[in-house]
CSV table of C-alpha atoms and ligand atoms in Angstrom, one decimal:
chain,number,residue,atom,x,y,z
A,1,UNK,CA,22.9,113.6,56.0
A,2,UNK,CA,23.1,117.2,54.9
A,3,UNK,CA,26.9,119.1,55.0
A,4,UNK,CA,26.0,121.0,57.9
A,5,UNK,CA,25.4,118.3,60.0
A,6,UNK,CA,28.3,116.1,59.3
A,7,UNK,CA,30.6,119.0,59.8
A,8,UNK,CA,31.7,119.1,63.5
A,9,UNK,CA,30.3,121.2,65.6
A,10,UNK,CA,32.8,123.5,67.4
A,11,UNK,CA,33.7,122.0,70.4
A,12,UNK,CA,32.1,124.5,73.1
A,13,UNK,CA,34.7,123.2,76.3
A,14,UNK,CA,37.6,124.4,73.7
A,15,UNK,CA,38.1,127.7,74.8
A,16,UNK,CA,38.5,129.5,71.5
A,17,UNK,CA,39.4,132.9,73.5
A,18,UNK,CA,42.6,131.1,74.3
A,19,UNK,CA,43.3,130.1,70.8
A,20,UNK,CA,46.1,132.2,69.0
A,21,UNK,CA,44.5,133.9,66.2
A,22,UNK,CA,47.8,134.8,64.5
A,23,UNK,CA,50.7,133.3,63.6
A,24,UNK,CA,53.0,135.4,65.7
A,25,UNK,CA,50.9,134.5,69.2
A,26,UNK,CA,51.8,130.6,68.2
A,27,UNK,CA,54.0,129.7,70.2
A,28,UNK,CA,56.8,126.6,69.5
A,29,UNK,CA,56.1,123.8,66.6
A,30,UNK,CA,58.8,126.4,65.2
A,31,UNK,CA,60.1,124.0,62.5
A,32,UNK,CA,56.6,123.1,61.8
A,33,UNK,CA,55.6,126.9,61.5
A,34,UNK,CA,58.3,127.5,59.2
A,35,UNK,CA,57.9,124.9,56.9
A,36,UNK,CA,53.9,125.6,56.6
A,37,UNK,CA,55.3,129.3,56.3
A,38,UNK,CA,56.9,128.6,53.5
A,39,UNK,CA,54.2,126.2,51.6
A,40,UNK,CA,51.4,129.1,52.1
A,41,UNK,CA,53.6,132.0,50.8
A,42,UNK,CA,55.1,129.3,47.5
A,43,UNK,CA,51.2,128.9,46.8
A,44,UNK,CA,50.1,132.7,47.2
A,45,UNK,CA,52.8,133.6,44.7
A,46,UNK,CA,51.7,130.7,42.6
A,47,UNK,CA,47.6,131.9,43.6
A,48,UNK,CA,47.3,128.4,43.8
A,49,UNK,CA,45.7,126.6,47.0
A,50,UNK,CA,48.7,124.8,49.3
A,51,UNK,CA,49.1,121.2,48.7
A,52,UNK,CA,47.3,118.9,51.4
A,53,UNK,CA,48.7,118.7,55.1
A,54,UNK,CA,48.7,116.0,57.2
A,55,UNK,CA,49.3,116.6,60.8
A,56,UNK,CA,49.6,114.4,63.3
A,57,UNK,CA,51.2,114.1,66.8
A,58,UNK,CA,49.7,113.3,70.5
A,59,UNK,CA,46.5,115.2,71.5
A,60,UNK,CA,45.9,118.7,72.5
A,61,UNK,CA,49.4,119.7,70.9
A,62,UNK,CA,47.8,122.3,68.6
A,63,UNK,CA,46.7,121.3,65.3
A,64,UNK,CA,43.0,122.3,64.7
A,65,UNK,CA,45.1,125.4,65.6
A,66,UNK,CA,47.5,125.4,63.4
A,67,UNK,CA,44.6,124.3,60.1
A,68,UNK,CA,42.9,127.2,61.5
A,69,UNK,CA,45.7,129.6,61.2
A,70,UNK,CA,46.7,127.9,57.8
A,71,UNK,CA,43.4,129.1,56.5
A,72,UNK,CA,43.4,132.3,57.8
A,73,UNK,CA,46.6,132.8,56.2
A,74,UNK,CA,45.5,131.6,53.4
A,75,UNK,CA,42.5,133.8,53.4
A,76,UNK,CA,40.5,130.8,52.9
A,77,UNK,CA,37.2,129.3,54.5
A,78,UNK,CA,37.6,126.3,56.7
A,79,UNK,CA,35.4,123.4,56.9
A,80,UNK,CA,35.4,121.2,60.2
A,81,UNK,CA,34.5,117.4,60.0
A,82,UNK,CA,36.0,114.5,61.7
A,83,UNK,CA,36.6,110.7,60.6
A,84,UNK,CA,33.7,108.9,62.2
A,85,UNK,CA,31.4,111.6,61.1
A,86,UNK,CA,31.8,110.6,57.8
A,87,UNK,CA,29.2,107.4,57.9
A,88,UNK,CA,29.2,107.3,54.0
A,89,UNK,CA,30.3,108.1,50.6
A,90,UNK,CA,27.6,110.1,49.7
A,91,UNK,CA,28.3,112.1,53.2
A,92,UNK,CA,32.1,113.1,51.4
A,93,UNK,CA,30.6,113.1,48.3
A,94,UNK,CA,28.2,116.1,50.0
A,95,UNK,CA,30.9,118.2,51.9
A,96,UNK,CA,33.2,117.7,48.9
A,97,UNK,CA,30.9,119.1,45.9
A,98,UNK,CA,29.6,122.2,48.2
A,99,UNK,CA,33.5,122.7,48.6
A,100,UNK,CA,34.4,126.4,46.7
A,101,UNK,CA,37.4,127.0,44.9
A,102,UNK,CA,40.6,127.7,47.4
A,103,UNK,CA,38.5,126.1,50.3
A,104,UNK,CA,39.9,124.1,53.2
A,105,UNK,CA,38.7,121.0,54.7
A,106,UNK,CA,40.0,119.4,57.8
A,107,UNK,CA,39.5,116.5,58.8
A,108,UNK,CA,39.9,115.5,62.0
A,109,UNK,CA,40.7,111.8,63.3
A,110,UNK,CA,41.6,110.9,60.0
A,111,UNK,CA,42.6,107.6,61.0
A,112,UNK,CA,38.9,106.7,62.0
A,113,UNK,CA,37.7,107.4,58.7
A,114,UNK,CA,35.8,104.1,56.5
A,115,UNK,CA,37.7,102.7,54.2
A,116,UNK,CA,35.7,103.0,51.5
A,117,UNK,CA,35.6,107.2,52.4
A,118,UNK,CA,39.2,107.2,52.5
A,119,UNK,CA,39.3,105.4,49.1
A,120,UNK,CA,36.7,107.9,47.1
A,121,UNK,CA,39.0,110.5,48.7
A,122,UNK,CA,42.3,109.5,46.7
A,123,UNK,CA,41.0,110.7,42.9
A,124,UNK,CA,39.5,113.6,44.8
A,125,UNK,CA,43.2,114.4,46.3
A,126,UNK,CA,44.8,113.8,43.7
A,127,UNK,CA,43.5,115.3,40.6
A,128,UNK,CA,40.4,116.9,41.8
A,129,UNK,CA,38.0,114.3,40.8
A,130,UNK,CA,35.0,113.1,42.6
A,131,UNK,CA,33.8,109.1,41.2
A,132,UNK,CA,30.5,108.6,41.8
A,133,UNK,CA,28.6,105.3,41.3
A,134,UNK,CA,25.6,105.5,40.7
A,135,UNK,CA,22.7,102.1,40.3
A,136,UNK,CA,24.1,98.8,41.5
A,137,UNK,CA,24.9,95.4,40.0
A,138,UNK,CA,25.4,95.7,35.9
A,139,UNK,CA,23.7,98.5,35.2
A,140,UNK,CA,25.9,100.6,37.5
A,141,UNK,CA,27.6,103.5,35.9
A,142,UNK,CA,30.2,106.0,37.1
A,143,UNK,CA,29.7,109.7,37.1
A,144,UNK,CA,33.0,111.8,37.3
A,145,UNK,CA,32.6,115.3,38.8
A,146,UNK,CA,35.7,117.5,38.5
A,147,UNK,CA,35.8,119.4,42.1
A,148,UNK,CA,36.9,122.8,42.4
A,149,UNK,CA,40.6,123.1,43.9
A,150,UNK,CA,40.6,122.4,47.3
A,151,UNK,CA,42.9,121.5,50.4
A,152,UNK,CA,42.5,118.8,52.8
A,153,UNK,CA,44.0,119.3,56.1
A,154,UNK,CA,44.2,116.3,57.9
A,155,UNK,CA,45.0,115.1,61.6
A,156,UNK,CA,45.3,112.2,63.5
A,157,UNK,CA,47.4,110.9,66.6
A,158,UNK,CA,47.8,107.8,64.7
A,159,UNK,CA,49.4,108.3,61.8
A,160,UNK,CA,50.1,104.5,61.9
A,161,UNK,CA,46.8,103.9,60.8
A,162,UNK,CA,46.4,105.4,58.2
A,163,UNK,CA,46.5,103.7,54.4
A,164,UNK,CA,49.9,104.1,53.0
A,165,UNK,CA,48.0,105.7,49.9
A,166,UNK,CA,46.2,107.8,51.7
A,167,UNK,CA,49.4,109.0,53.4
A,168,UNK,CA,51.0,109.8,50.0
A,169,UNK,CA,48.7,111.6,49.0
A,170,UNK,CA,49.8,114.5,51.5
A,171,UNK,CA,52.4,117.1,49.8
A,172,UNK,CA,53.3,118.3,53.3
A,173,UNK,CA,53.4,115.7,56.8
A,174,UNK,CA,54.6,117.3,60.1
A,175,UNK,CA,54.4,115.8,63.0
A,176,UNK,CA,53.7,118.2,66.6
A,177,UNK,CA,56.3,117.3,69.3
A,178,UNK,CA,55.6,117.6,72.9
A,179,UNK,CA,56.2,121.4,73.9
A,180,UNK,CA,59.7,122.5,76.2
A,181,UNK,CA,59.1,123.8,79.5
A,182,UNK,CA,59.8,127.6,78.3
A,183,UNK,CA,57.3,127.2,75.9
A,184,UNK,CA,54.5,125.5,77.9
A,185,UNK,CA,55.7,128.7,80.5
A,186,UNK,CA,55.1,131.6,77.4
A,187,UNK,CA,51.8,129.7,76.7
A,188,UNK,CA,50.7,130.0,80.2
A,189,UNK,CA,51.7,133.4,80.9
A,190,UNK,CA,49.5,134.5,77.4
A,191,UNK,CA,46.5,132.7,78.5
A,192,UNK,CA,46.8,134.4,82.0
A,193,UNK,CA,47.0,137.3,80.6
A,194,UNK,CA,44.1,136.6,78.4
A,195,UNK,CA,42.0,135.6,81.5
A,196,UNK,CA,43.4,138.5,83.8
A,197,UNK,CA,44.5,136.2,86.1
A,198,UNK,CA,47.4,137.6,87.8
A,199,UNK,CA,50.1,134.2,88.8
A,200,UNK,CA,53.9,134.8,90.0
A,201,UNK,CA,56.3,132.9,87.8
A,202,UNK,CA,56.6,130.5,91.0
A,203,UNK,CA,52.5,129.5,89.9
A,204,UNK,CA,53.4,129.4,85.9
A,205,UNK,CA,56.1,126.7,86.5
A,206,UNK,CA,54.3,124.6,88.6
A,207,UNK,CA,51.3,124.3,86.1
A,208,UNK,CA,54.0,124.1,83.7
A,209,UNK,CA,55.3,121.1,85.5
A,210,UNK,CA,51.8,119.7,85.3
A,211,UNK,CA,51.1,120.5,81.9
A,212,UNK,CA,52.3,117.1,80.1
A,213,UNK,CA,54.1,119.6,77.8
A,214,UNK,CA,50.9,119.9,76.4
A,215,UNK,CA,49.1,123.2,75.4
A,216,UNK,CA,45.3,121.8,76.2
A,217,UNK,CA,46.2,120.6,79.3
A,218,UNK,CA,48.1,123.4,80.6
A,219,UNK,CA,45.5,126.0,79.6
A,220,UNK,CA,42.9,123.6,81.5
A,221,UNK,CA,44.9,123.2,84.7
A,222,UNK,CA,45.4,127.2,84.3
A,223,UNK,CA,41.8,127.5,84.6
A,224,UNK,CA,40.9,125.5,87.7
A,225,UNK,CA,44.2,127.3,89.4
A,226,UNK,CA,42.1,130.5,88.8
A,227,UNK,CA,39.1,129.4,90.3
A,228,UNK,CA,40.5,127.8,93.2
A,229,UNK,CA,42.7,131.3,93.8
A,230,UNK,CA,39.8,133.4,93.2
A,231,UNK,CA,37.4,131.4,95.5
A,232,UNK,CA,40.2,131.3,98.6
A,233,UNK,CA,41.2,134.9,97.5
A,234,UNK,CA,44.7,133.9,96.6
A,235,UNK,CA,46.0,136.3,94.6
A,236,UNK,CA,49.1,136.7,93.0
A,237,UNK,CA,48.5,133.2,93.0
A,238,UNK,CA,51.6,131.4,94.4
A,239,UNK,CA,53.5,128.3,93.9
A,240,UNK,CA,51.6,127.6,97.5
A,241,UNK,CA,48.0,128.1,96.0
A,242,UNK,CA,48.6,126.3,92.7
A,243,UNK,CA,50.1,122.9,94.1
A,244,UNK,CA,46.7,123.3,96.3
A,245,UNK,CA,44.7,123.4,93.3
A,246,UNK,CA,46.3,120.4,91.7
A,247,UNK,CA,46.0,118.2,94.7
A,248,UNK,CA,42.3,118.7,94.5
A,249,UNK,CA,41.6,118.0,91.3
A,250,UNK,CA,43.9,115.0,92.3
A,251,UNK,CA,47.1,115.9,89.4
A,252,UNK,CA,50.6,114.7,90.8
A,253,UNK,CA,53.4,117.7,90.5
A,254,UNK,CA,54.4,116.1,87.3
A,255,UNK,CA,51.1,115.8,85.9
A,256,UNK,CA,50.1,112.3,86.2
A,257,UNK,CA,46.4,111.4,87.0
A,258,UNK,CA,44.8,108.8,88.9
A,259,UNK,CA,44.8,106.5,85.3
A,260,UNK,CA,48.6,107.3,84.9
A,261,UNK,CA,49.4,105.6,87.9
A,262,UNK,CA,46.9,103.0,88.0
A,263,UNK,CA,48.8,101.7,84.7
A,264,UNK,CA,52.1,101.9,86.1
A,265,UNK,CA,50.6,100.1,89.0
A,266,UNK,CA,49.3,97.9,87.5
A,267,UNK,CA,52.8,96.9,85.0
A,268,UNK,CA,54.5,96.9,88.1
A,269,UNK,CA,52.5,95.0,90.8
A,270,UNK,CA,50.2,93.1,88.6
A,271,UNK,CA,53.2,92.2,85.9
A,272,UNK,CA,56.5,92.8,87.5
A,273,UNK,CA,57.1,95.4,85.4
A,274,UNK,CA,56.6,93.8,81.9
A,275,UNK,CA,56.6,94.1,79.5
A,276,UNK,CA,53.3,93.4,79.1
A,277,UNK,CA,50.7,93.8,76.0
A,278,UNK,CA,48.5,96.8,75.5
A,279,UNK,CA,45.6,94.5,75.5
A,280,UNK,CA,46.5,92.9,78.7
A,281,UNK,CA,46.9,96.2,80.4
A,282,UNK,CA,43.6,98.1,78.8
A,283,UNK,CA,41.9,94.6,80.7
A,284,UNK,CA,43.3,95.2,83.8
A,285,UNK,CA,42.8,98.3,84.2
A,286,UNK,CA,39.5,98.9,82.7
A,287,UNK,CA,40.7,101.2,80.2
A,288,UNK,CA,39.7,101.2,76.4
A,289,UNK,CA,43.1,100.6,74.2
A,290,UNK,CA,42.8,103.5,72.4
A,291,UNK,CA,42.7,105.8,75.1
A,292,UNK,CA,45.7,104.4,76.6
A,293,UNK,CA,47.1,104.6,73.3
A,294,UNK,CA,46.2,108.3,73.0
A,295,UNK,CA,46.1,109.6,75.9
A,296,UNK,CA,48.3,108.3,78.7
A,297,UNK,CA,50.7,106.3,76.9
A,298,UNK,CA,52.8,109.0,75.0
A,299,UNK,CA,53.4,111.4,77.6
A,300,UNK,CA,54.5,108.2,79.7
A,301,UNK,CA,56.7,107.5,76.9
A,302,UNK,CA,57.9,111.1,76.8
A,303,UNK,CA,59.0,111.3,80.3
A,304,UNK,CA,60.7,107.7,80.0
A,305,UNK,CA,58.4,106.3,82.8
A,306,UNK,CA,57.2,103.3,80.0
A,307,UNK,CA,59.6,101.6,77.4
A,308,UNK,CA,58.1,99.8,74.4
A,309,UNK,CA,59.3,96.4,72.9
A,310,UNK,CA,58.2,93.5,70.8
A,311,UNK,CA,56.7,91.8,74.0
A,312,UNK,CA,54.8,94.9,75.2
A,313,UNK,CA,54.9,97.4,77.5
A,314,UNK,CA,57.8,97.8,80.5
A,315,UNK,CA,57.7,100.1,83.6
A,316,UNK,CA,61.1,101.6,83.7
A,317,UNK,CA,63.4,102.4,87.0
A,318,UNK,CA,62.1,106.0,86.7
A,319,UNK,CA,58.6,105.0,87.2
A,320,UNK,CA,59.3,103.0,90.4
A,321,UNK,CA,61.2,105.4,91.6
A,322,UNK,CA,58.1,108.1,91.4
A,323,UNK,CA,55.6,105.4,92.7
A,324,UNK,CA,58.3,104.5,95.5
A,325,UNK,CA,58.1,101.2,94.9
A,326,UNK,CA,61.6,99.5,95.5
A,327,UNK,CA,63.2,98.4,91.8
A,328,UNK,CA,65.3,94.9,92.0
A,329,UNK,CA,68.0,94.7,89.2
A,330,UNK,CA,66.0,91.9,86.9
A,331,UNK,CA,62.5,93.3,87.8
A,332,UNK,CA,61.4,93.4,84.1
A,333,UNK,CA,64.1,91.0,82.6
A,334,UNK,CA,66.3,93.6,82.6
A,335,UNK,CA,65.1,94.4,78.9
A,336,UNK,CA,65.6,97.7,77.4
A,337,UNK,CA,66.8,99.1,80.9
B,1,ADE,N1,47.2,127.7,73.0
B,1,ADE,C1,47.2,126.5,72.6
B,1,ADE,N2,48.3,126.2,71.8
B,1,ADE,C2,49.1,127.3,71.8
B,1,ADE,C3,50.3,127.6,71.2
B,1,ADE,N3,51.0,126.8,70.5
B,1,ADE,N4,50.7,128.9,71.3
B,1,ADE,C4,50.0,129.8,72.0
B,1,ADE,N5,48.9,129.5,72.6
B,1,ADE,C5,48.4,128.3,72.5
């Protein structure tokens, strides 16, 4: 497969209008942003490209953002690809020798990358070499390209998964936290601002509410609370009109969706609250692992409505509380609550 196709596509729902182009309109991830700060000024001094990043953290927290801005910073050109989009060796070994000196590469869903990709990517980390085998059997030989110097930016929600060498090989890991409420606020405000939609504070803070501290979501929800002012010609849109526009596209006040509370439900009625496996869960509720793993399960985490232990998953006090479901002392074996 030629470069140009393994490298991702931008995504065209990602609305890169929204997406601060400078540093300074990035807002939070402030110990990340210093650090990374510090790494890209070190290296321009030096005129040497930054070491490789990792980044990882829960979804739609900011960090093809934040590789963006690295390169831009960096005044270099960045080249998009993703984990599964690298079938094959010769696929890295493409986007890797059309790489120029200084140039970026992220890599998206690291985690999901093969492990044979991830393994021709260690020499290539490391000292800039690219093995190649070539022939099979005996008479295979191996050709060693030196690469020009590069910088891989990788990002994954699962850092977990990823090869403790491949981890090493990082000179800089950062991990994006959930967003505070002020922050999620700032964000919203810029991207009404950006869409000249005009929202009272009352409207920020409930979106902000329903934003699962998250940047992607918030700017979503933002966009549907426009529409839905703008078609009932509610504007300044009000803390009125934008709990309307959540309840039809069927998000609770604190952001949980129909999933979210089908998997509390389902801990609670189905398993008396746990804890009860991942597996078991993703079964009964029709959900892929993964995507509980990646998308509903952290923010859950976050706002303390699931616990973890080594037996699985527990719907805490919180969560029946929210559901109104009453909670008996010794619902879920009492464990971690
Ligand atoms: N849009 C998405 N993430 C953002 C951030 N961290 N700051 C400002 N705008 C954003």
């Amino acid at each position: 497969m030629p470069p140009e196709q393994i490298l991702k596509k931008e995504d065209a729902s990602l609305d890169l209008a929204l997406r601060p182009g400078r540093w300074d309109d990035y807002i939070g991830q402030e110990k990340i942003k210093r650090n990374l700060r510090v790494l890209i000024e070190a290296a321009r001094k030096r005129k040497e490209p930054i070491e490789h990043v990792l980044l990882y953290g829960p979804a739609g927290l900011g960090k093809t953002t934040l590789a963006n801005l690295i390169a831009k910073e960096m005044g270099a050109a960045l080249k998009v690809t993703s984990g599964p989009a690298i079938e094959k060796v010769g696929d890295l070994a493409a986007i890797l020798t059309n790489m120029e000196e200084g140039d970026m590469l992220f890599i998206d869903e690291a985690h999901r990358l093969h492990k044979v990709v991830e393994e021709m990517l260690y020499p290539a980390m490391e000292n800039g070499t690219l093995d190649i085998i070539l022939g099979k059997g005996p008479s295979a030989r191996t050709l060693q390209l030196q690469l020009p110097r590069f910088t891989i930016i990788a990002a994954t929600t699962r850092a977990g998964l990823l090869s403790s060498p491949f981890r090493s090989r990082f000179g800089a890991t950062h991990r994006l936290e959930f967003y505070q409420k002020d922050e999620i606020k700032k964000i919203i405000a810029r991207s009404a601002a950006l869409l000249g939609a005009n929202l009272l504070d009352e409207a920020v803070d409930v979106i902000a509410d329903a934003s699962r501290f998250t940047p992607r979501v918030a700017n979503r929800i933002l966009k549907r609370v426009r529409d839905y002012a703008q078609v009932h010609d509610h504007e300044p849109v009000t803390r009125d009109v934008a709990h309307k526009a959540l309840a039809m596209m069927d998000i609770d006040p604190i952001g949980l969706e129909a999933t979210d509370l089908r998997i509390l439900e389902t801990i609670i009625s189905q398993y008396h609250g746990g804890p009860v496996g991942l597996k078991t869960i993703a079964a009964s509720t029709s959900e892929e692992v993964e995507t509980i793993e990646d998308i509903y399960e952290p923010y859950l985490l976050q706002i303390g409505f699931l616990a973890r232990s080594m037996k699985g998953r527990i719907a805490t006090k919180d969560a029946y509380a929210h559901l109104g479901i009453p909670f008996e002392a010794g619902q879920n074996q009492g464990t971690l609550l």
